[in-house]
mmCIF file of C-alpha atoms and ligand atoms in Angstrom:
data_model
loop_
_atom_site.group_PDB
_atom_site.id
_atom_site.type_symbol
_atom_site.label_atom_id
_atom_site.label_comp_id
_atom_site.label_asym_id
_atom_site.label_seq_id
_atom_site.Cartn_x
_atom_site.Cartn_y
_atom_site.Cartn_z
ATOM 1 C CA MET A 1 109.816 81.502 79.191
ATOM 2 C CA ASN A 2 107.378 82.337 81.979
ATOM 3 C CA PRO A 3 103.862 82.884 80.255
ATOM 4 C CA LEU A 4 103.162 85.129 83.306
ATOM 5 C CA TYR A 5 105.729 87.717 82.071
ATOM 6 C CA GLU A 6 105.436 86.744 78.421
ATOM 7 C CA ALA A 7 101.930 87.715 78.071
ATOM 8 C CA MET A 8 102.422 90.782 80.713
ATOM 9 C CA THR A 9 102.697 93.898 79.416
ATOM 10 C CA THR A 10 105.144 96.869 80.395
ATOM 11 C CA SER A 11 103.601 98.773 83.635
ATOM 12 C CA VAL A 12 101.463 101.489 83.069
ATOM 13 C CA PHE A 13 103.797 103.943 84.826
ATOM 14 C CA GLU A 14 107.082 103.132 82.744
ATOM 15 C CA ARG A 15 104.932 103.354 79.906
ATOM 16 C CA MET A 16 103.028 106.650 80.367
ATOM 17 C CA SER A 17 106.613 108.160 81.647
ATOM 18 C CA ALA A 18 108.360 107.003 78.316
ATOM 19 C CA LEU A 19 105.426 108.544 76.294
ATOM 20 C CA ALA A 20 105.533 111.849 78.466
ATOM 21 C CA ALA A 21 109.331 112.142 77.569
ATOM 22 C CA LYS A 22 108.674 111.255 73.936
ATOM 23 C CA HIS A 23 106.370 113.807 73.450
ATOM 24 C CA GLY A 24 107.570 116.705 75.570
ATOM 25 C CA ALA A 25 104.332 116.244 77.620
ATOM 26 C CA VAL A 26 103.645 117.445 81.671
ATOM 27 C CA ASN A 27 103.951 113.957 83.293
ATOM 28 C CA LEU A 28 101.162 113.488 85.836
ATOM 29 C CA GLY A 29 100.957 110.141 85.335
ATOM 30 C CA GLN A 30 103.390 108.287 87.681
ATOM 31 C CA GLY A 31 103.152 109.489 91.178
ATOM 32 C CA PHE A 32 106.286 111.348 92.145
ATOM 33 C CA PRO A 33 106.587 114.900 93.862
ATOM 34 C CA ASP A 34 108.823 117.489 91.714
ATOM 35 C CA PHE A 35 109.175 119.394 94.996
ATOM 36 C CA GLY A 36 109.500 118.794 98.944
ATOM 37 C CA TRP A 37 112.370 116.686 99.989
ATOM 38 C CA PRO A 38 113.943 118.109 103.217
ATOM 39 C CA ASP A 39 117.603 118.793 102.331
ATOM 40 C CA GLU A 40 118.858 117.826 105.837
ATOM 41 C CA ILE A 41 117.772 114.115 104.308
ATOM 42 C CA LEU A 42 120.050 114.580 101.333
ATOM 43 C CA ASP A 43 123.021 115.930 103.478
ATOM 44 C CA ALA A 44 122.642 112.967 105.961
ATOM 45 C CA ALA A 45 123.005 110.716 102.850
ATOM 46 C CA ALA A 46 125.910 112.270 101.083
ATOM 47 C CA ARG A 47 127.387 111.812 104.801
ATOM 48 C CA ALA A 48 126.696 108.657 105.276
ATOM 49 C CA LEU A 49 128.044 107.935 101.701
ATOM 50 C CA LYS A 50 131.205 109.511 102.275
ATOM 51 C CA ASP A 51 131.903 108.571 105.912
ATOM 52 C CA GLY A 52 129.676 105.217 106.653
ATOM 53 C CA SER A 53 130.186 101.896 105.042
ATOM 54 C CA ASN A 54 129.585 101.068 101.727
ATOM 55 C CA GLN A 55 129.494 97.231 102.219
ATOM 56 C CA TYR A 56 126.527 94.609 102.667
ATOM 57 C CA PRO A 57 124.425 95.883 105.498
ATOM 58 C CA PRO A 58 122.497 93.055 107.359
ATOM 59 C CA SER A 59 119.631 91.612 105.497
ATOM 60 C CA ARG A 60 116.977 93.077 107.773
ATOM 61 C CA GLY A 61 118.168 96.493 107.690
ATOM 62 C CA LEU A 62 120.605 98.369 109.509
ATOM 63 C CA PRO A 63 120.100 98.287 113.279
ATOM 64 C CA ALA A 64 119.526 102.637 113.255
ATOM 65 C CA LEU A 65 116.781 102.271 110.756
ATOM 66 C CA ARG A 66 114.903 99.166 112.292
ATOM 67 C CA GLU A 67 115.029 100.968 115.549
ATOM 68 C CA ALA A 68 114.073 104.437 113.694
ATOM 69 C CA VAL A 69 111.094 102.709 112.121
ATOM 70 C CA ALA A 70 109.481 101.180 115.321
ATOM 71 C CA ALA A 71 110.062 104.220 117.334
ATOM 72 C CA HIS A 72 108.248 106.510 114.649
ATOM 73 C CA TYR A 73 105.427 103.909 114.811
ATOM 74 C CA ARG A 74 105.539 104.065 118.684
ATOM 75 C CA ARG A 75 105.411 107.811 118.605
ATOM 76 C CA GLN A 76 102.778 108.104 115.459
ATOM 77 C CA PHE A 77 100.416 106.067 116.375
ATOM 78 C CA GLY A 78 101.264 104.527 120.164
ATOM 79 C CA GLN A 79 102.190 101.051 118.461
ATOM 80 C CA GLU A 80 104.006 98.467 120.567
ATOM 81 C CA VAL A 81 106.584 97.612 118.048
ATOM 82 C CA ALA A 82 110.453 97.160 118.496
ATOM 83 C CA ALA A 83 113.217 96.775 116.198
ATOM 84 C CA GLU A 84 112.347 92.842 115.988
ATOM 85 C CA HIS A 85 109.268 93.680 114.243
ATOM 86 C CA VAL A 86 110.730 95.859 111.406
ATOM 87 C CA CYS A 87 112.486 93.845 107.917
ATOM 88 C CA VAL A 88 113.897 96.653 105.594
ATOM 89 C CA THR A 89 113.575 96.408 102.286
ATOM 90 C CA SER A 90 114.014 97.904 98.600
ATOM 91 C CA GLY A 91 110.955 100.108 98.216
ATOM 92 C CA ALA A 92 107.421 98.948 99.261
ATOM 93 C CA THR A 93 107.094 97.246 96.075
ATOM 94 C CA GLU A 94 109.974 94.551 97.279
ATOM 95 C CA ALA A 95 108.203 94.578 100.496
ATOM 96 C CA LEU A 96 104.752 93.655 99.098
ATOM 97 C CA GLY A 97 106.387 90.934 96.932
ATOM 98 C CA ALA A 98 108.346 89.546 100.071
ATOM 99 C CA ALA A 99 104.988 89.630 101.963
ATOM 100 C CA ILE A 100 103.311 87.918 98.831
ATOM 101 C CA LEU A 101 105.586 85.316 98.953
ATOM 102 C CA ALA A 102 105.772 84.127 102.577
ATOM 103 C CA THR A 103 102.194 84.345 102.706
ATOM 104 C CA VAL A 104 100.505 82.077 100.435
ATOM 105 C CA SER A 105 101.126 78.783 98.669
ATOM 106 C CA PRO A 106 100.316 77.258 95.313
ATOM 107 C CA GLY A 107 96.533 76.811 95.346
ATOM 108 C CA ASP A 108 95.691 79.575 97.796
ATOM 109 C CA GLU A 109 93.879 82.621 97.299
ATOM 110 C CA MET A 110 94.388 86.447 97.883
ATOM 111 C CA ILE A 111 91.784 88.963 98.487
ATOM 112 C CA ILE A 112 92.471 92.283 96.652
ATOM 113 C CA PHE A 113 90.433 95.603 96.488
ATOM 114 C CA THR A 114 90.558 97.148 92.861
ATOM 115 C CA PRO A 115 91.504 99.643 91.341
ATOM 116 C CA ALA A 116 94.646 98.018 92.838
ATOM 117 C CA TYR A 117 98.707 98.959 92.829
ATOM 118 C CA ASP A 118 99.503 97.082 89.468
ATOM 119 C CA SER A 119 102.472 94.779 91.513
ATOM 120 C CA TYR A 120 99.765 93.034 93.417
ATOM 121 C CA ALA A 121 98.081 90.787 91.077
ATOM 122 C CA PRO A 122 100.811 89.620 89.167
ATOM 123 C CA MET A 123 103.080 88.645 92.435
ATOM 124 C CA ILE A 124 100.008 86.662 94.093
ATOM 125 C CA ARG A 125 100.028 84.524 90.790
ATOM 126 C CA ARG A 126 103.708 84.495 90.852
ATOM 127 C CA ALA A 127 103.746 82.856 93.978
ATOM 128 C CA GLY A 128 101.298 80.320 92.564
ATOM 129 C CA ALA A 129 98.222 81.889 94.218
ATOM 130 C CA THR A 130 95.023 83.164 92.882
ATOM 131 C CA PRO A 131 94.174 87.239 93.305
ATOM 132 C CA VAL A 132 90.665 87.408 94.059
ATOM 133 C CA GLU A 133 89.236 90.719 93.303
ATOM 134 C CA ILE A 134 87.019 92.910 95.165
ATOM 135 C CA ALA A 135 85.713 95.977 92.692
ATOM 136 C CA LEU A 136 85.208 99.195 94.897
ATOM 137 C CA ARG A 137 82.817 101.461 93.338
ATOM 138 C CA PRO A 138 83.433 105.400 92.687
ATOM 139 C CA PRO A 139 82.795 107.944 94.198
ATOM 140 C CA GLY A 140 82.381 106.291 97.376
ATOM 141 C CA TRP A 141 85.200 103.472 97.012
ATOM 142 C CA ARG A 142 83.423 101.734 99.958
ATOM 143 C CA ILE A 143 84.127 98.380 101.342
ATOM 144 C CA GLU A 144 81.171 96.508 101.935
ATOM 145 C CA ARG A 145 81.177 93.886 104.999
ATOM 146 C CA ASP A 146 78.538 91.596 102.910
ATOM 147 C CA VAL A 147 81.020 91.432 99.548
ATOM 148 C CA LEU A 148 84.131 90.897 101.750
ATOM 149 C CA ASP A 149 82.569 87.874 103.545
ATOM 150 C CA ALA A 150 81.183 86.336 100.104
ATOM 151 C CA ALA A 151 84.766 86.602 98.469
ATOM 152 C CA VAL A 152 86.094 84.532 101.116
ATOM 153 C CA GLY A 153 86.255 80.912 100.441
ATOM 154 C CA PRO A 154 87.875 77.696 102.131
ATOM 155 C CA ASN A 155 91.035 78.594 99.976
ATOM 156 C CA THR A 156 91.482 82.014 101.175
ATOM 157 C CA ARG A 157 94.727 82.627 102.931
ATOM 158 C CA ALA A 158 95.033 86.411 102.849
ATOM 159 C CA ILE A 159 93.492 89.962 102.295
ATOM 160 C CA LEU A 160 96.039 92.653 100.893
ATOM 161 C CA LEU A 161 94.521 95.970 102.119
ATOM 162 C CA ASN A 162 95.469 99.280 100.694
ATOM 163 C CA ASN A 163 94.960 102.175 103.069
ATOM 164 C CA PRO A 164 95.022 105.256 102.005
ATOM 165 C CA HIS A 165 94.264 104.049 98.772
ATOM 166 C CA ASN A 166 95.710 104.506 95.372
ATOM 167 C CA PRO A 167 94.350 105.707 93.109
ATOM 168 C CA ALA A 168 90.668 106.365 95.290
ATOM 169 C CA GLY A 169 92.750 108.884 97.207
ATOM 170 C CA ARG A 170 90.687 108.161 100.116
ATOM 171 C CA LEU A 171 91.154 106.763 103.836
ATOM 172 C CA PHE A 172 88.653 104.124 104.504
ATOM 173 C CA GLY A 173 86.751 104.630 107.658
ATOM 174 C CA PRO A 174 86.442 102.765 111.010
ATOM 175 C CA ASP A 175 83.695 100.515 109.954
ATOM 176 C CA GLU A 176 85.491 99.567 106.879
ATOM 177 C CA LEU A 177 88.593 98.860 108.680
ATOM 178 C CA GLU A 178 86.667 97.048 111.464
ATOM 179 C CA ALA A 179 85.065 94.804 108.732
ATOM 180 C CA VAL A 180 88.430 93.670 107.188
ATOM 181 C CA ALA A 181 89.788 92.851 110.876
ATOM 182 C CA ALA A 182 86.573 91.414 111.984
ATOM 183 C CA VAL A 183 86.889 89.024 108.419
ATOM 184 C CA ALA A 184 90.470 88.424 108.802
ATOM 185 C CA ARG A 185 89.904 87.297 112.810
ATOM 186 C CA GLU A 186 86.778 84.907 112.213
ATOM 187 C CA ARG A 187 88.376 82.949 109.220
ATOM 188 C CA ASP A 188 92.118 83.180 110.470
ATOM 189 C CA LEU A 189 93.407 85.174 107.536
ATOM 190 C CA ILE A 190 96.680 87.274 107.279
ATOM 191 C CA VAL A 191 96.336 90.843 106.204
ATOM 192 C CA ILE A 192 98.976 92.457 104.231
ATOM 193 C CA SER A 193 98.385 96.347 105.032
ATOM 194 C CA ASP A 194 99.991 98.360 102.408
ATOM 195 C CA GLU A 195 100.163 101.702 104.468
ATOM 196 C CA VAL A 196 102.948 103.495 102.112
ATOM 197 C CA TRP A 197 100.320 106.733 102.212
ATOM 198 C CA GLU A 198 100.126 106.520 105.996
ATOM 199 C CA HIS A 199 101.316 110.263 106.195
ATOM 200 C CA VAL A 200 99.943 111.820 103.046
ATOM 201 C CA LEU A 201 96.670 112.770 104.307
ATOM 202 C CA LEU A 202 95.015 115.686 103.902
ATOM 203 C CA ASP A 203 92.128 117.788 105.477
ATOM 204 C CA GLN A 204 92.982 116.984 108.867
ATOM 205 C CA GLN A 205 92.211 113.451 108.740
ATOM 206 C CA ARG A 206 93.908 110.919 111.198
ATOM 207 C CA PHE A 207 95.720 107.707 110.238
ATOM 208 C CA THR A 208 94.458 104.199 112.084
ATOM 209 C CA PRO A 209 97.313 101.465 111.593
ATOM 210 C CA LEU A 210 94.984 98.044 110.957
ATOM 211 C CA ALA A 211 97.676 96.136 113.104
ATOM 212 C CA SER A 212 96.611 98.548 116.072
ATOM 213 C CA LEU A 213 92.571 97.158 115.747
ATOM 214 C CA PRO A 214 92.198 94.245 118.251
ATOM 215 C CA GLY A 215 93.589 91.109 117.536
ATOM 216 C CA MET A 216 95.337 92.339 114.422
ATOM 217 C CA ALA A 217 98.908 92.853 115.956
ATOM 218 C CA GLU A 218 99.442 89.239 114.849
ATOM 219 C CA ARG A 219 97.852 88.672 111.546
ATOM 220 C CA THR A 220 98.897 91.872 110.050
ATOM 221 C CA ILE A 221 102.275 92.749 107.955
ATOM 222 C CA LYS A 222 102.341 96.179 107.603
ATOM 223 C CA ILE A 223 104.302 97.887 104.242
ATOM 224 C CA GLY A 224 105.676 101.068 104.566
ATOM 225 C CA SER A 225 108.000 103.379 102.471
ATOM 226 C CA ALA A 226 110.350 106.428 102.926
ATOM 227 C CA GLY A 227 109.618 106.901 99.551
ATOM 228 C CA LYS A 228 106.510 108.709 100.136
ATOM 229 C CA ILE A 229 106.825 109.547 103.761
ATOM 230 C CA PHE A 230 109.894 112.014 102.262
ATOM 231 C CA SER A 231 108.993 112.729 98.885
ATOM 232 C CA LEU A 232 112.238 110.482 97.751
ATOM 233 C CA THR A 233 110.559 107.876 95.491
ATOM 234 C CA GLY A 234 113.446 107.090 93.762
ATOM 235 C CA TRP A 235 115.418 105.613 97.066
ATOM 236 C CA LYS A 236 113.536 102.723 96.887
ATOM 237 C CA VAL A 237 113.727 102.360 100.730
ATOM 238 C CA GLY A 238 110.586 100.555 102.396
ATOM 239 C CA TRP A 239 109.978 98.236 105.367
ATOM 240 C CA MET A 240 107.822 95.368 106.508
ATOM 241 C CA VAL A 241 106.672 95.702 110.077
ATOM 242 C CA ALA A 242 105.008 92.337 111.699
ATOM 243 C CA ALA A 243 104.791 90.237 115.022
ATOM 244 C CA PRO A 244 108.489 88.552 115.124
ATOM 245 C CA GLU A 245 107.498 85.340 113.930
ATOM 246 C CA LEU A 246 105.345 86.766 110.685
ATOM 247 C CA ALA A 247 108.263 89.037 110.379
ATOM 248 C CA GLY A 248 111.132 86.374 110.623
ATOM 249 C CA ILE A 249 109.297 84.344 107.891
ATOM 250 C CA ALA A 250 108.803 87.275 105.646
ATOM 251 C CA ALA A 251 112.788 88.281 106.099
ATOM 252 C CA ARG A 252 113.312 84.900 104.822
ATOM 253 C CA ALA A 253 111.493 85.720 101.403
ATOM 254 C CA HIS A 254 113.069 89.336 101.389
ATOM 255 C CA GLN A 255 116.784 87.662 101.699
ATOM 256 C CA PHE A 256 116.515 85.959 98.349
ATOM 257 C CA LEU A 257 114.805 89.082 96.368
ATOM 258 C CA THR A 258 117.476 91.769 97.233
ATOM 259 C CA PHE A 259 119.056 90.674 100.462
ATOM 260 C CA SER A 260 119.996 93.965 101.323
ATOM 261 C CA THR A 261 119.113 97.663 100.618
ATOM 262 C CA ALA A 262 121.713 100.712 100.061
ATOM 263 C CA PRO A 263 123.388 101.185 103.420
ATOM 264 C CA ASN A 264 123.721 104.885 102.930
ATOM 265 C CA LEU A 265 119.980 105.737 101.905
ATOM 266 C CA GLN A 266 119.213 103.464 105.170
ATOM 267 C CA SER A 267 121.343 106.098 107.289
ATOM 268 C CA ALA A 268 119.681 108.881 105.967
ATOM 269 C CA VAL A 269 116.121 107.692 106.080
ATOM 270 C CA ALA A 270 116.932 106.726 110.085
ATOM 271 C CA TYR A 271 118.054 110.208 110.284
ATOM 272 C CA GLY A 272 115.024 111.119 108.572
ATOM 273 C CA LEU A 273 112.857 109.131 110.992
ATOM 274 C CA ASP A 274 114.241 110.225 114.175
ATOM 275 C CA GLU A 275 114.495 114.037 113.174
ATOM 276 C CA GLY A 276 111.360 114.100 110.554
ATOM 277 C CA ASP A 277 108.476 114.363 112.641
ATOM 278 C CA SER A 278 107.831 118.215 112.124
ATOM 279 C CA TRP A 279 108.293 118.129 108.789
ATOM 280 C CA ILE A 280 104.926 115.840 108.297
ATOM 281 C CA GLU A 281 102.336 118.476 108.936
ATOM 282 C CA PRO A 282 104.028 121.089 106.611
ATOM 283 C CA MET A 283 104.017 118.311 103.603
ATOM 284 C CA ARG A 284 100.740 117.791 104.022
ATOM 285 C CA GLN A 285 99.394 121.234 103.774
ATOM 286 C CA ARG A 286 101.723 121.572 100.818
ATOM 287 C CA PHE A 287 99.969 118.890 99.255
ATOM 288 C CA ALA A 288 96.814 120.007 99.846
ATOM 289 C CA ARG A 289 97.347 123.242 98.245
ATOM 290 C CA ALA A 290 98.503 121.469 95.149
ATOM 291 C CA ARG A 291 95.807 119.587 95.459
ATOM 292 C CA ASP A 292 93.231 122.342 95.410
ATOM 293 C CA ARG A 293 95.221 124.322 92.643
ATOM 294 C CA MET A 294 94.850 121.360 90.379
ATOM 295 C CA MET A 295 91.058 120.810 91.195
ATOM 296 C CA GLU A 296 89.902 124.316 90.835
ATOM 297 C CA GLY A 297 92.126 124.394 87.857
ATOM 298 C CA LEU A 298 90.648 121.223 86.379
ATOM 299 C CA ARG A 299 87.051 122.354 86.964
ATOM 300 C CA HIS A 300 87.572 125.590 85.582
ATOM 301 C CA ALA A 301 88.257 123.941 82.298
ATOM 302 C CA GLY A 302 84.959 121.751 82.496
ATOM 303 C CA TYR A 303 86.249 118.466 84.084
ATOM 304 C CA ALA A 304 84.362 116.410 86.735
ATOM 305 C CA VAL A 305 86.927 115.604 89.468
ATOM 306 C CA LEU A 306 86.181 113.128 92.014
ATOM 307 C CA ASP A 307 86.925 114.259 95.804
ATOM 308 C CA ALA A 308 90.462 113.641 96.853
ATOM 309 C CA ALA A 309 92.343 113.734 100.232
ATOM 310 C CA SER A 310 94.693 111.190 100.827
ATOM 311 C CA THR A 311 97.670 110.091 98.591
ATOM 312 C CA TYR A 312 98.722 113.038 96.024
ATOM 313 C CA PHE A 313 96.311 111.621 93.046
ATOM 314 C CA LEU A 314 92.806 112.524 92.078
ATOM 315 C CA CYS A 315 90.748 110.780 89.626
ATOM 316 C CA VAL A 316 88.920 112.903 86.799
ATOM 317 C CA ASP A 317 85.597 111.401 85.357
ATOM 318 C CA LEU A 318 85.723 111.643 81.399
ATOM 319 C CA PRO A 319 82.054 110.805 80.833
ATOM 320 C CA ALA A 320 80.590 113.496 83.406
ATOM 321 C CA SER A 321 83.458 115.951 81.842
ATOM 322 C CA GLY A 322 81.702 115.491 78.475
ATOM 323 C CA VAL A 323 84.290 113.410 77.256
ATOM 324 C CA SER A 324 83.343 110.280 75.270
ATOM 325 C CA LEU A 325 86.654 108.574 75.128
ATOM 326 C CA ASP A 326 87.423 105.359 77.263
ATOM 327 C CA ASP A 327 90.531 105.762 79.849
ATOM 328 C CA GLN A 328 92.520 104.273 77.460
ATOM 329 C CA ALA A 329 92.179 106.029 74.642
ATOM 330 C CA PHE A 330 92.130 109.212 76.307
ATOM 331 C CA ALA A 331 95.293 108.704 78.081
ATOM 332 C CA ALA A 332 96.764 107.335 74.905
ATOM 333 C CA ALA A 333 95.888 110.721 73.075
ATOM 334 C CA ALA A 334 96.136 113.208 75.613
ATOM 335 C CA VAL A 335 100.134 112.738 75.711
ATOM 336 C CA GLU A 336 100.134 112.617 72.280
ATOM 337 C CA GLN A 337 97.959 115.181 71.104
ATOM 338 C CA ALA A 338 97.749 117.896 74.226
ATOM 339 C CA GLY A 339 101.252 117.329 75.920
ATOM 340 C CA VAL A 340 99.982 115.847 79.424
ATOM 341 C CA ALA A 341 100.293 112.020 80.774
ATOM 342 C CA VAL A 342 97.754 110.650 82.782
ATOM 343 C CA VAL A 343 97.095 107.155 83.868
ATOM 344 C CA PRO A 344 94.408 105.115 82.988
ATOM 345 C CA LEU A 345 92.204 103.552 86.114
ATOM 346 C CA SER A 346 91.715 100.364 83.992
ATOM 347 C CA ALA A 347 95.191 99.166 84.462
ATOM 348 C CA PHE A 348 94.415 98.666 87.968
ATOM 349 C CA ALA A 349 92.365 95.861 87.872
ATOM 350 C CA GLU A 350 91.560 92.622 85.292
ATOM 351 C CA GLN A 351 88.155 91.816 85.963
ATOM 352 C CA ASP A 352 85.178 94.557 85.680
ATOM 353 C CA PRO A 353 87.675 97.541 85.495
ATOM 354 C CA PRO A 354 86.581 101.489 85.597
ATOM 355 C CA ARG A 355 86.982 102.824 82.064
ATOM 356 C CA GLN A 356 85.823 106.205 82.725
ATOM 357 C CA LEU A 357 87.880 107.316 85.115
ATOM 358 C CA VAL A 358 91.996 108.808 84.729
ATOM 359 C CA ARG A 359 94.191 109.561 87.588
ATOM 360 C CA LEU A 360 96.586 112.588 87.702
ATOM 361 C CA CYS A 361 99.629 113.579 90.490
ATOM 362 C CA PHE A 362 98.930 116.422 91.931
ATOM 363 C CA GLY A 363 101.928 116.216 94.144
ATOM 364 C CA LYS A 364 103.811 118.796 91.703
ATOM 365 C CA LYS A 365 105.242 122.515 91.677
ATOM 366 C CA ASP A 366 102.675 125.120 90.874
ATOM 367 C CA GLU A 367 103.953 125.766 87.381
ATOM 368 C CA THR A 368 103.872 122.233 87.062
ATOM 369 C CA ILE A 369 100.200 122.132 87.853
ATOM 370 C CA ASP A 370 99.299 124.785 85.919
ATOM 371 C CA ALA A 371 101.312 123.708 82.756
ATOM 372 C CA GLY A 372 99.373 120.459 83.276
ATOM 373 C CA VAL A 373 95.818 122.066 83.879
ATOM 374 C CA ALA A 374 96.424 123.996 80.693
ATOM 375 C CA ALA A 375 97.463 120.843 78.690
ATOM 376 C CA MET A 376 94.264 118.874 80.048
ATOM 377 C CA ALA A 377 91.892 122.225 78.807
ATOM 378 C CA LYS A 378 93.486 121.573 75.549
ATOM 379 C CA ALA A 379 92.981 117.975 75.737
ATOM 380 C CA ARG A 380 88.974 118.540 76.537
ATOM 381 C CA GLU A 381 89.202 121.216 73.463
ATOM 382 C CA LEU A 382 90.389 118.322 71.257
ATOM 383 C CA LEU A 383 88.857 115.397 72.895
ATOM 384 C CA ALA A 384 85.209 116.102 73.984
HETATM 385 N N1 LIG B 401 102.133 100.309 97.184
HETATM 386 C C1 LIG B 401 101.373 101.554 96.781
HETATM 387 C C2 LIG B 401 99.640 101.637 97.031
HETATM 388 C C3 LIG B 401 101.631 102.660 96.105
HETATM 389 O O1 LIG B 401 101.160 103.583 95.371
HETATM 390 C C4 LIG B 401 103.158 102.532 96.157
HETATM 391 C C5 LIG B 401 103.754 103.388 94.773
HETATM 392 N N2 LIG B 401 102.862 104.604 94.614
HETATM 393 C C6 LIG B 401 103.746 101.380 96.302
HETATM 394 C C7 LIG B 401 103.011 100.280 97.030
HETATM 395 C C8 LIG B 401 105.341 101.068 96.024
HETATM 396 O O2 LIG B 401 106.316 102.254 96.476
HETATM 397 P P1 LIG B 401 107.577 101.976 96.860
HETATM 398 O O3 LIG B 401 108.021 103.161 95.327
HETATM 399 O O4 LIG B 401 108.352 102.237 97.833
HETATM 400 O O5 LIG B 401 108.220 100.508 96.144
HETATM 401 N N1 LIG B 402 103.232 103.727 92.956
HETATM 402 C C1 LIG B 402 103.393 104.990 91.796
HETATM 403 C C2 LIG B 402 101.864 105.434 91.553
HETATM 404 O O1 LIG B 402 101.316 105.042 91.645
HETATM 405 C C3 LIG B 402 104.549 104.292 90.886
HETATM 406 C C4 LIG B 402 105.383 103.329 91.419
HETATM 407 C C5 LIG B 402 105.901 102.496 90.054
HETATM 408 O O2 LIG B 402 106.521 103.479 89.388
HETATM 409 N N2 LIG B 402 106.251 101.555 90.042
HETATM 410 O O3 LIG B 402 102.302 105.830 90.608
#
């Protein structure tokens, strides 16, 4: 069997959700909201299932969804994109796979910033290339131009950026984005820009797509996800957006991964993107309230919580909270003994991983947050 998969463990999200189910724990590990999906989109999906086609849609996506994605970005960010820039995928995870396979060849290197979403490094390796990690450091999690310059070598083909960043809960600043763009332009690199959290921004922040920076539209493959925009993570409808030539090549990688994505869900997402701009602000406010509730509860229980203003994740600093266990040991004990599942950040880096932080998902109902905070308080009593 392929040694890459033989040596690999099961994804931390799958492991923690299984442990949460086994122990009847509050699941603040894997990132999914337990509230928030607009009923109108569910109705649109039901209508499409009964009245629409249930046969293969075009591999690059339903024309209505490709146009809706392009129109969404024209409206939201003033980008000059059309349906021909869009390729619909089965979630952002598949889009990342297709974009990576389409970009690198054996012997190439791709730069990633850690902690990083857990599919990045394995997919880069499976494509025959080598992931080159740049470790971002808490609490600032900043991208530094000189560190990036030093990581680029003759074999570097691409940079994989995640903005806003999971699990740091941070939107990168204009200077950091410009650093990535400048290096990409000067060294002639592709940037795969994983922007799935583009609308999950709290505290009045404004998102800037990387492709909107000078000279970047022709070298960026943007990744988006309806799972995040509409809090429908199980639907697995995502997309790549890139200049037509790049999009066409990435679409060829996609065609032999999944070929296409459930047409009824695509129709419903198209409906949501056409109708749903007015849902974005209330969603942000709902997540901001949830963030404040969880943060306050955790701080009251004695935890040191890092700032979090994008995505629906926050990080707890264990040593600063008086806990001497590392992240893996804390996560294992918390789910078993205190009834709460969290994600250890060391799962998101291979070299020099942070071992003092755990991630919690705050995109939850009040009662879930309160139960999770109570269990975290119990964990601190048991483990500190
Ligand atoms: N990239 C990042 C940074 C993510 O956080 C996630 C999901 N949490 C994904 C990609 C995958 O998105 P999807 O569920 O649409 O595959
Ligand atoms: N991306 C989600 C998270 O960060 C989980 C995705 C998954 O389970 N594959 O929690």
